[in-house]
Tab-separated table of C-alpha atoms in Angstrom:
chain	number	residue	atom	x	y	z
D	170	MET	CA	115.055	205.998	92.318
D	171	ASN	CA	117.398	208.930	92.579
D	172	PRO	CA	119.923	209.051	89.711
D	173	SER	CA	122.681	209.967	92.161
D	174	SER	CA	122.272	206.615	93.864
D	175	THR	CA	121.452	204.547	90.807
D	176	LEU	CA	123.213	201.209	90.544
D	177	ARG	CA	126.132	201.018	88.175
D	178	ALA	CA	124.938	198.666	85.450
D	179	HIS	CA	127.473	195.886	85.485
D	180	GLY	CA	125.017	194.180	83.224
D	181	GLY	CA	122.399	193.605	85.909
D	182	ALA	CA	119.094	192.489	84.430
D	183	HIS	CA	117.426	193.742	87.586
D	184	ALA	CA	118.059	197.285	86.475
D	185	ARG	CA	115.031	197.407	84.216
D	186	ALA	CA	112.846	198.767	87.008
D	187	ARG	CA	113.957	202.385	86.623
D	188	ILE	CA	110.841	203.848	84.989
D	189	GLY	CA	107.462	202.176	85.116
D	190	THR	CA	107.957	198.471	84.619
D	191	ARG	CA	110.582	198.496	81.888
D	192	LEU	CA	113.912	200.169	81.415
D	193	PRO	CA	116.954	198.527	79.832
D	194	VAL	CA	120.000	197.923	81.959
D	195	VAL	CA	122.044	200.381	79.932
D	196	MET	CA	120.043	203.202	81.520
D	197	LEU	CA	121.742	202.418	84.795
D	198	VAL	CA	125.135	202.673	83.131
D	199	VAL	CA	124.707	206.196	81.928
D	200	LEU	CA	123.019	207.445	85.082
D	201	ALA	CA	125.801	206.315	87.349
D	202	ALA	CA	128.670	206.912	84.960
D	203	VAL	CA	127.798	210.558	84.587
D	204	VAL	CA	127.446	210.976	88.333
D	205	ALA	CA	130.930	209.564	88.736
D	206	ALA	CA	132.306	211.841	86.041
D	207	ALA	CA	130.808	214.835	87.798
D	208	CYS	CA	132.591	213.725	90.949
D	209	GLY	CA	135.956	213.569	89.227
D	210	GLY	CA	136.135	210.070	87.750
D	211	ALA	CA	138.997	208.781	85.652
D	212	SER	CA	139.763	210.475	82.357
D	213	ALA	CA	138.062	209.159	79.252
D	214	ILE	CA	139.895	208.259	76.068
D	215	ASP	CA	140.064	211.225	73.714
D	216	PRO	CA	137.874	210.213	70.746
D	217	SER	CA	139.685	212.692	68.504
D	218	THR	CA	142.951	210.816	68.809
D	219	GLY	CA	141.618	207.319	69.395
D	220	PRO	CA	142.646	204.916	72.098
D	221	SER	CA	146.313	204.240	72.615
D	222	PRO	CA	147.597	200.872	73.792
D	223	THR	CA	150.142	202.602	75.996
D	224	GLY	CA	148.584	206.000	76.616
D	225	SER	CA	145.483	207.123	78.457
D	226	ILE	CA	144.082	203.642	78.940
D	227	ALA	CA	147.161	202.222	80.629
D	228	PRO	CA	146.159	200.640	83.954
D	229	ALA	CA	147.764	201.646	87.224
D	230	VAL	CA	147.064	199.156	89.965
D	231	THR	CA	148.291	200.195	93.394
D	232	ALA	CA	149.707	197.363	95.489
D	233	THR	CA	151.532	197.856	98.756
D	234	PRO	CA	153.087	195.028	100.781
D	235	THR	CA	151.941	194.726	104.368
D	236	ALA	CA	154.349	194.950	107.282
D	237	GLY	CA	157.009	192.307	107.080
D	238	ALA	CA	156.349	191.465	103.437
D	239	THR	CA	158.900	191.887	100.677
D	240	ALA	CA	158.143	194.736	98.306
D	241	PRO	CA	157.034	193.223	94.982
D	242	ALA	CA	158.929	194.001	91.799
D	243	SER	CA	155.619	194.792	90.110
D	244	PRO	CA	152.031	195.160	91.377
D	245	VAL	CA	150.770	192.281	89.248
D	246	ALA	CA	153.429	189.930	90.558
D	247	ALA	CA	152.913	190.973	94.149
D	248	ALA	CA	153.311	188.279	96.757
D	249	PHE	CA	150.857	187.937	99.585
D	250	PRO	CA	150.298	189.464	102.026
D	251	MET	CA	149.494	192.638	100.112
D	252	THR	CA	147.430	195.796	100.446
D	253	LEU	CA	145.544	197.171	97.464
D	254	THR	CA	143.818	200.517	97.075
D	255	ASP	CA	140.372	200.158	95.515
D	256	ASP	CA	138.273	202.656	93.576
D	257	LYS	CA	136.817	204.082	96.799
D	258	ALA	CA	140.332	204.699	98.154
D	259	ASN	CA	139.903	201.880	100.662
D	260	ALA	CA	143.057	200.039	101.710
D	261	VAL	CA	142.260	196.350	101.240
D	262	THR	CA	144.664	193.967	102.968
D	263	LEU	CA	144.844	190.342	101.827
D	264	ALA	CA	146.838	187.995	104.036
D	265	ALA	CA	146.979	185.215	101.445
D	266	ARG	CA	145.704	184.349	98.011
D	267	PRO	CA	141.896	184.325	98.267
D	268	GLU	CA	140.435	180.847	97.944
D	269	ARG	CA	136.757	181.678	98.543
D	270	ILE	CA	135.776	184.707	96.468
D	271	VAL	CA	132.339	186.319	96.342
D	272	SER	CA	131.513	188.544	93.374
D	273	LEU	CA	128.730	191.087	93.771
D	274	THR	CA	128.497	192.377	90.188
D	275	PRO	CA	128.141	190.595	86.841
D	276	ALA	CA	131.184	192.460	85.497
D	277	THR	CA	133.516	191.407	88.295
D	278	THR	CA	132.266	187.850	87.920
D	279	GLU	CA	133.273	187.931	84.266
D	280	ILE	CA	136.673	189.381	85.166
D	281	LEU	CA	137.362	186.708	87.771
D	282	PHE	CA	136.510	183.886	85.382
D	283	ALA	CA	138.438	185.483	82.522
D	284	VAL	CA	141.677	185.678	84.522
D	285	GLY	CA	141.467	182.109	85.820
D	286	ALA	CA	139.994	182.689	89.275
D	287	GLY	CA	136.600	181.232	88.381
D	288	PRO	CA	137.080	177.942	90.252
D	289	ARG	CA	137.552	179.962	93.458
D	290	VAL	CA	134.360	182.017	93.035
D	291	ILE	CA	131.849	180.579	95.495
D	292	ALA	CA	128.884	182.948	95.127
D	293	THR	CA	127.561	185.710	92.891
D	294	THR	CA	124.304	187.624	92.341
D	295	ASP	CA	120.909	186.604	91.053
D	296	PHE	CA	121.464	188.653	87.890
D	297	ASP	CA	124.777	187.126	86.831
D	298	ASP	CA	124.357	185.544	83.405
D	299	TYR	CA	127.892	184.985	82.071
D	300	PRO	CA	129.930	182.861	81.824
D	301	PRO	CA	127.614	179.839	82.016
D	302	GLU	CA	129.690	178.346	84.845
D	303	ALA	CA	128.757	181.284	87.067
D	304	VAL	CA	125.006	180.987	86.661
D	305	PRO	CA	124.393	178.049	89.046
D	306	LEU	CA	126.542	179.460	91.857
D	307	PRO	CA	124.732	180.505	95.061
D	308	ASP	CA	123.176	183.973	94.994
D	309	VAL	CA	124.165	186.363	97.771
D	310	ALA	CA	122.960	189.634	96.272
D	311	SER	CA	119.977	190.924	94.354
D	312	PHE	CA	118.396	194.218	93.420
D	313	GLN	CA	117.063	194.332	96.962
D	314	GLY	CA	120.448	194.102	98.667
D	315	VAL	CA	123.388	192.008	99.841
D	316	ASP	CA	122.961	188.956	102.084
D	317	VAL	CA	125.730	189.609	104.591
D	318	GLU	CA	124.838	186.607	106.757
D	319	LYS	CA	125.041	184.218	103.816
D	320	ILE	CA	128.421	185.601	102.736
D	321	VAL	CA	129.777	185.168	106.240
D	322	GLY	CA	128.402	181.634	106.372
D	323	LEU	CA	130.207	180.794	103.142
D	324	GLU	CA	133.481	181.814	104.807
D	325	ALA	CA	134.408	184.221	102.040
D	326	ASP	CA	137.966	185.537	102.165
D	327	LEU	CA	137.436	188.209	99.488
D	328	VAL	CA	134.356	190.088	98.340
D	329	VAL	CA	134.552	192.050	95.083
D	330	ALA	CA	131.791	194.661	94.970
D	331	GLY	CA	130.492	197.486	92.803
D	332	GLY	CA	130.817	201.124	93.776
D	333	ASN	CA	128.649	204.185	93.192
D	334	GLY	CA	125.715	202.498	94.895
D	335	PHE	CA	125.689	199.272	92.885
D	336	ASN	CA	126.031	197.390	96.160
D	337	ASN	CA	124.708	198.794	99.424
D	338	PRO	CA	127.616	200.593	101.143
D	339	ASP	CA	126.249	199.726	104.602
D	340	ALA	CA	126.320	196.028	103.773
D	341	LEU	CA	129.895	196.317	102.533
D	342	ALA	CA	130.894	198.188	105.687
D	343	LYS	CA	129.317	195.414	107.773
D	344	LEU	CA	131.363	192.790	105.940
D	345	ARG	CA	134.523	194.739	106.699
D	346	THR	CA	133.686	194.930	110.401
D	347	LEU	CA	133.356	191.143	110.333
D	348	GLY	CA	136.890	190.818	109.007
D	349	ILE	CA	136.093	190.061	105.346
D	350	PRO	CA	138.195	192.042	102.841
D	351	VAL	CA	135.989	193.984	100.417
D	352	LEU	CA	137.390	195.380	97.179
D	353	VAL	CA	135.140	198.004	95.552
D	354	VAL	CA	135.452	198.809	91.848
D	355	TYR	CA	133.648	201.356	89.722
D	356	ALA	CA	134.653	202.241	86.174
D	357	PRO	CA	133.016	205.388	84.770
D	358	ASP	CA	134.896	205.107	81.465
D	359	VAL	CA	136.791	202.686	79.260
D	360	ALA	CA	140.180	203.571	80.728
D	361	SER	CA	138.948	202.704	84.199
D	362	VAL	CA	137.557	199.360	83.044
D	363	LEU	CA	141.069	198.262	82.128
D	364	VAL	CA	142.469	199.512	85.417
D	365	ASP	CA	139.817	197.584	87.321
D	366	ILE	CA	140.456	194.362	85.423
D	367	GLU	CA	144.078	194.424	86.572
D	368	LEU	CA	143.045	195.413	90.087
D	369	VAL	CA	140.579	192.535	90.444
D	370	ALA	CA	143.056	190.095	88.915
D	371	THR	CA	145.785	191.195	91.295
D	372	ALA	CA	143.497	190.819	94.315
D	373	ALA	CA	142.593	187.315	93.176
D	374	GLY	CA	146.247	186.348	92.842
D	375	GLU	CA	146.024	186.285	89.035
D	376	GLY	CA	147.909	189.491	88.265
D	377	PRO	CA	149.832	188.255	85.199
D	378	ALA	CA	146.614	186.998	83.625
D	379	GLY	CA	145.052	190.398	84.245
D	380	VAL	CA	147.948	192.144	82.549
D	381	ALA	CA	147.710	189.813	79.561
D	382	LEU	CA	143.961	190.320	79.257
D	383	VAL	CA	144.250	194.099	79.406
D	384	ALA	CA	147.070	194.097	76.855
D	385	ALA	CA	144.918	192.074	74.469
D	386	MET	CA	141.935	194.360	75.017
D	387	LYS	CA	144.015	197.508	74.468
D	388	ALA	CA	145.515	196.059	71.289
D	389	GLU	CA	142.084	195.252	69.896
D	390	ILE	CA	140.634	198.641	70.862
D	391	ASP	CA	143.547	200.266	69.048
D	392	ALA	CA	143.071	198.052	65.997
D	393	ILE	CA	139.346	198.818	65.830
D	394	ALA	CA	139.923	202.556	66.219
D	395	SER	CA	142.639	202.514	63.554
D	396	ALA	CA	140.419	200.610	61.129
D	397	ILE	CA	137.576	203.067	61.639
D	398	ALA	CA	139.896	206.052	61.214
D	399	SER	CA	141.431	204.599	58.060
D	400	GLY	CA	138.003	204.507	56.457
D	401	GLY	CA	138.043	208.296	56.347
D	402	ALA	CA	134.278	208.592	56.656
D	403	THR	CA	132.662	211.502	58.463
D	404	PRO	CA	131.261	210.115	61.725
D	405	PRO	CA	127.474	209.795	61.456
D	406	SER	CA	125.381	211.336	64.191
D	407	VAL	CA	124.167	208.534	66.443
D	408	PHE	CA	121.362	208.382	68.974
D	409	TYR	CA	121.555	205.427	71.363
D	410	ASP	CA	117.934	204.653	72.227
D	411	LEU	CA	117.796	203.647	75.877
D	412	ASP	CA	114.053	203.821	76.381
D	413	ALA	CA	111.055	205.682	75.013
D	414	THR	CA	108.191	204.098	76.935
D	415	LYS	CA	107.108	207.419	78.435
D	416	GLU	CA	109.925	209.890	77.987
D	417	ILE	CA	112.836	209.499	75.568
D	418	TYR	CA	116.077	208.505	77.240
D	419	GLY	CA	119.538	208.628	75.734
D	420	PRO	CA	123.185	209.093	76.729
D	421	ALA	CA	124.058	212.080	78.869
D	422	ASP	CA	127.039	214.258	78.044
D	423	GLU	CA	130.419	212.634	78.781
D	424	SER	CA	128.757	209.363	79.696
D	425	PHE	CA	130.111	205.852	79.265
D	426	VAL	CA	127.772	205.172	76.329
D	427	ALA	CA	128.666	208.451	74.626
D	428	GLU	CA	132.339	207.512	74.883
D	429	MET	CA	131.676	204.074	73.412
D	430	ILE	CA	129.792	205.626	70.483
D	431	ALA	CA	132.707	207.957	69.756
D	432	LEU	CA	135.204	205.096	69.921
D	433	ALA	CA	132.973	203.065	67.584
D	434	GLY	CA	133.035	205.761	64.907
D	435	GLY	CA	129.918	207.774	65.675
D	436	ASP	CA	129.162	211.325	66.718
D	437	PRO	CA	126.991	210.790	69.806
D	438	ILE	CA	123.786	212.741	70.249
D	439	THR	CA	123.490	213.389	73.966
D	440	THR	CA	120.943	215.036	76.202
D	441	GLY	CA	122.894	218.262	76.693
D	442	SER	CA	123.456	217.580	80.379
D	443	ARG	CA	125.770	215.422	82.449
D	444	THR	CA	122.980	214.634	84.910
D	445	VAL	CA	119.769	214.537	82.832
D	446	PHE	CA	119.071	211.462	80.738
D	447	SER	CA	115.797	212.405	79.105
D	448	ILE	CA	115.728	214.306	75.842
D	449	PRO	CA	112.688	216.158	74.444
D	450	LEU	CA	111.390	214.872	71.123
D	451	GLU	CA	111.838	218.280	69.509
D	452	THR	CA	115.506	218.317	70.547
D	453	LEU	CA	116.071	214.874	69.090
D	454	VAL	CA	114.289	215.789	65.874
D	455	ALA	CA	116.451	218.906	65.567
D	456	ALA	CA	119.598	216.829	66.130
D	457	ASP	CA	118.362	214.567	63.302
D	458	PRO	CA	120.358	211.375	63.919
D	459	ASP	CA	121.828	209.588	60.924
D	460	VAL	CA	121.677	206.332	62.892
D	461	ILE	CA	119.513	205.160	65.780
D	462	VAL	CA	121.031	202.309	67.778
D	463	LEU	CA	118.534	200.308	69.807
D	464	GLY	CA	120.203	199.618	73.138
D	465	ASP	CA	116.882	198.311	74.399
D	466	ALA	CA	116.393	195.817	71.566
D	467	ALA	CA	116.892	192.929	73.979
D	468	TYR	CA	113.772	194.066	75.802
D	469	GLY	CA	111.495	193.768	72.797
D	470	VAL	CA	111.960	197.118	71.059
D	471	THR	CA	112.054	196.802	67.262
D	472	ALA	CA	112.860	199.095	64.373
D	473	GLU	CA	109.232	198.866	63.308
D	474	GLN	CA	108.125	200.235	66.661
D	475	VAL	CA	110.542	203.140	66.338
D	476	VAL	CA	109.212	203.979	62.875
D	477	ALA	CA	105.675	204.014	64.269
D	478	ARG	CA	106.446	206.470	67.077
D	479	PRO	CA	104.610	209.765	66.604
D	480	GLY	CA	106.931	212.524	65.459
D	481	TRP	CA	109.886	210.278	64.647
D	482	GLY	CA	109.211	209.854	60.923
D	483	GLY	CA	111.072	212.980	59.820
D	484	MET	CA	114.442	211.910	61.215
D	485	THR	CA	117.096	210.847	58.696
D	486	ALA	CA	117.715	207.556	60.489
D	487	VAL	CA	114.031	206.650	60.290
D	488	ALA	CA	113.656	207.745	56.682
D	489	ASP	CA	116.780	205.782	55.672
D	490	GLY	CA	115.950	202.707	57.726
D	491	ALA	CA	119.153	203.145	59.759
D	492	ILE	CA	117.641	201.796	62.992
D	493	ARG	CA	119.848	198.982	64.259
D	494	PRO	CA	119.768	196.759	67.350
D	495	VAL	CA	122.783	196.065	69.529
D	496	ASP	CA	123.456	193.900	72.564
D	497	ASP	CA	123.681	196.598	75.215
D	498	VAL	CA	125.069	194.151	77.791
D	499	VAL	CA	128.380	193.751	75.970
D	500	VAL	CA	128.403	197.437	75.024
D	501	THR	CA	128.000	198.635	78.608
D	502	ARG	CA	129.202	195.915	80.983
D	503	PRO	CA	132.648	197.020	82.219
D	504	GLY	CA	134.489	193.746	81.842
D	505	PRO	CA	136.358	191.460	79.452
D	506	ARG	CA	133.673	191.528	76.740
D	507	LEU	CA	133.749	195.301	76.357
D	508	VAL	CA	135.828	195.018	73.186
D	509	GLU	CA	133.205	192.662	71.798
D	510	GLY	CA	130.692	195.391	72.597
D	511	LEU	CA	132.798	198.037	70.846
D	512	ARG	CA	132.956	195.857	67.751
D	513	ALA	CA	129.182	195.265	67.834
D	514	LEU	CA	128.500	198.958	68.292
D	515	ALA	CA	130.764	199.865	65.374
D	516	ARG	CA	128.863	197.416	63.183
D	517	ALA	CA	125.545	198.871	64.315
D	518	ILE	CA	126.714	202.381	63.462
D	519	ASP	CA	128.123	201.322	60.080
D	520	PRO	CA	127.483	197.741	58.951
D	521	GLY	CA	130.144	198.149	56.247
D	522	VAL	CA	132.926	199.425	58.487
D	523	PRO	CA	136.194	197.564	57.701
D	524	LEU	CA	136.977	196.115	61.122
D	525	PRO	CA	139.932	193.791	61.698
D	526	PRO	CA	139.074	190.129	62.304
D	527	ALA	CA	138.193	189.286	65.880
D	528	PRO	CA	140.915	187.315	67.688
D	529	ALA	CA	140.425	183.578	67.891
D	530	PRO	CA	138.918	182.453	71.216
D	531	ALA	CA	141.479	181.418	73.793
D	532	THR	CA	141.790	177.685	74.332
D	533	GLY	CA	143.089	175.659	77.190
D	534	GLY	CA	143.851	177.011	80.647
């Protein structure tokens, strides 16, 4: 599989087929995120200043009324018909509020349910795993491709897809020729995740809910960053272990995972390249991580296995026992649970970090 066409890991469990028979889904995140960054993706949050609830992570959804429609006072309150510009610069025209929505990535499925559009989602992918209500929905996409005929048969009036090769562009083009609006999203960094949440919510006719969700996420990101900064500790060097079955894989420079590590209070050890995701053992040993975070823990990798790897024993993290698992799905899936992932990553980097309490789960609705 060519890294330039690797699927964006919106949490797809299918993504473990990258090298040999096992590779954690997070590998797909960093491969594609770096490719997007090299192509001029959205700006990342500056880890030196921390995220700002009104600064670099402010979303900017573009909504344009179609001919004859009244210009909306705000994109999120836009009345249908409307035209949105997606992350591939496609103009997506929606004649009315979509009532039969197909989601082709786990992340967009989570977004749709989080903003209240879940009851109108009629199909997803065979690797969607959250929320539970989405799991039994019909599957119209897999690692092998998108079932255009099935989507057409379901009479979908909106398809939300993943860019940067996550979903086959030819299949998406075919859907468009058949008159089905297709909105493509791809977030190479945290700022873009928030933009895409509002974009998907607006397309689904749930713009205000999208704004509220993003505001809550930005507030919590800011609170977490402030709490970490107030601790005054020197950021420990952190290696995010993606896979070491054959070669050692970790975050590339300026990748999504590297950004998350910085936001979570660590100094990320990266591969030294924006396009190469393997790192020689001697380079890793020289970098001498203070902490090793096991992004592939969900796939059976344990701290004991890391300790037993030849040549790893001299690293500070191994000697100190600072080898900690994390749920890489919430750390890397670009959707509503990303803040949960940031919190989990911060705890993995420093179990004693004084984080603010997590907000109480929303009720009702």
